[in-house]
């Protein structure tokens, strides 16, 4: 592994750093700088526009769709410089990182021209309509139906755990369009408008009192016929592309959020004396080592991409990545709560305030449940081994697709064994 970056990448690094210095608020790089009050609100309001004008939102997308066509190496340098500066890079998770790249891969020219500029400019917000009450891990068991009626699909069914469903303008939704085809074959991936009488959204309250995800009920909901992505009855393949984007992460910067978070946890341990406990010290050292493993694995993945090498070890890293960081994060958040001790049991956030959760950015504390940033991160870490495919399912994928282990028995066979 060559840890040096090519000269062009270093030149690009200088360019990004200069742009950041010019556009971030005065004093941003000074020791102890904190943006507060009116200045913070103003910055948050304007930053997305500034980024958009700089062309840094989805900068790897081709130029004809509003991106900058950055190479992998340039994208890595861009992410690294933003992460180093602590500068927020807009990632409208569903638009920028899930459906946008899926449209780029599977969309028709018309779909690309229509949707991509609106995603880049933040004109439309998205949500993901995959899971149903009886179809989570077994996603292909989904029952929501879409039937063609003239120029429109008519959709009936229910989705669940739909994050940001209450605010989204569009849902990328998996529907059964051929009930007679085998489970994985009769599914289509539709880009459906949310704001219409046929769609009812009911928020679900979470453990910390917030309600980020929802149930979505579709009763004769309408979607234009041409909004099928990747062809009718080909939705399973398109969905696999989206899930691949959801499980991936920025190779050489993913570890940084955990590094910053660990600094906060170590500081808490210093403040309350927990740092003197040898077991706590050992657990902190283990967490630090695991973050370094993430860093080095990121560099291994990058090296393989840049050198266009097929390395089976690196392929395995891609498959185990989400499992590794999500399980790490649950362990370290439990450690954080042990360090806080009894204080961790008291809700110590500011009611209704917007607080910065290390690694998550700004997060509003719930009106009724004022968790501190660390408490919020602890709660949210419980969900990280679930969304985007559970850790158990990831293990099945590694076993079956990578290690070549025998496939799981089908449900009927499992039932037969139980009986
Ligand atoms: C914070 C959060 C946000 C989410 N946002 C969205 C969203 O925006 N859109 C969306 O569509 N979905 C969303 N989801 C849903 C998520 O994708 C599902 O929760 C996930 O796929 C698991 O499905 P399930 O909840 O039905 O659990 P189940 O599939 O019922 O699984 C229950 C348990 O059984 C285990 N299990 C199931 N099958 C197997 C197997 N074959 N082998 C071994 N173990 C197995 C699972 O690992 C799990 O532990 C979100 C979930 C969370 C937590």
mmCIF file of C-alpha atoms in Angstrom, residues 40 55 58 82 102 109 120 144 178 194 208 229 258 284:
data_model
loop_
_atom_site.group_PDB
_atom_site.id
_atom_site.type_symbol
_atom_site.label_atom_id
_atom_site.label_comp_id
_atom_site.label_asym_id
_atom_site.label_seq_id
_atom_site.Cartn_x
_atom_site.Cartn_y
_atom_site.Cartn_z
ATOM 1 C CA UNK A 40 -24.714 30.096 13.176
ATOM 2 C CA UNK A 55 -20.118 22.802 -7.424
ATOM 3 C CA UNK A 58 -22.338 15.432 -5.579
ATOM 4 C CA UNK A 82 -13.993 19.007 4.274
ATOM 5 C CA UNK A 102 -29.186 4.986 -8.603
ATOM 6 C CA UNK A 109 -31.767 10.209 -20.277
ATOM 7 C CA UNK A 120 -28.459 18.837 -6.653
ATOM 8 C CA UNK A 144 -47.481 -3.184 -2.168
ATOM 9 C CA UNK A 178 -46.274 -8.817 -11.775
ATOM 10 C CA UNK A 194 -45.596 12.074 -2.184
ATOM 11 C CA UNK A 208 -35.891 9.488 22.328
ATOM 12 C CA UNK A 229 -36.412 3.250 -12.901
ATOM 13 C CA UNK A 258 -15.701 8.111 15.307
ATOM 14 C CA UNK A 284 -10.875 3.199 25.408
#
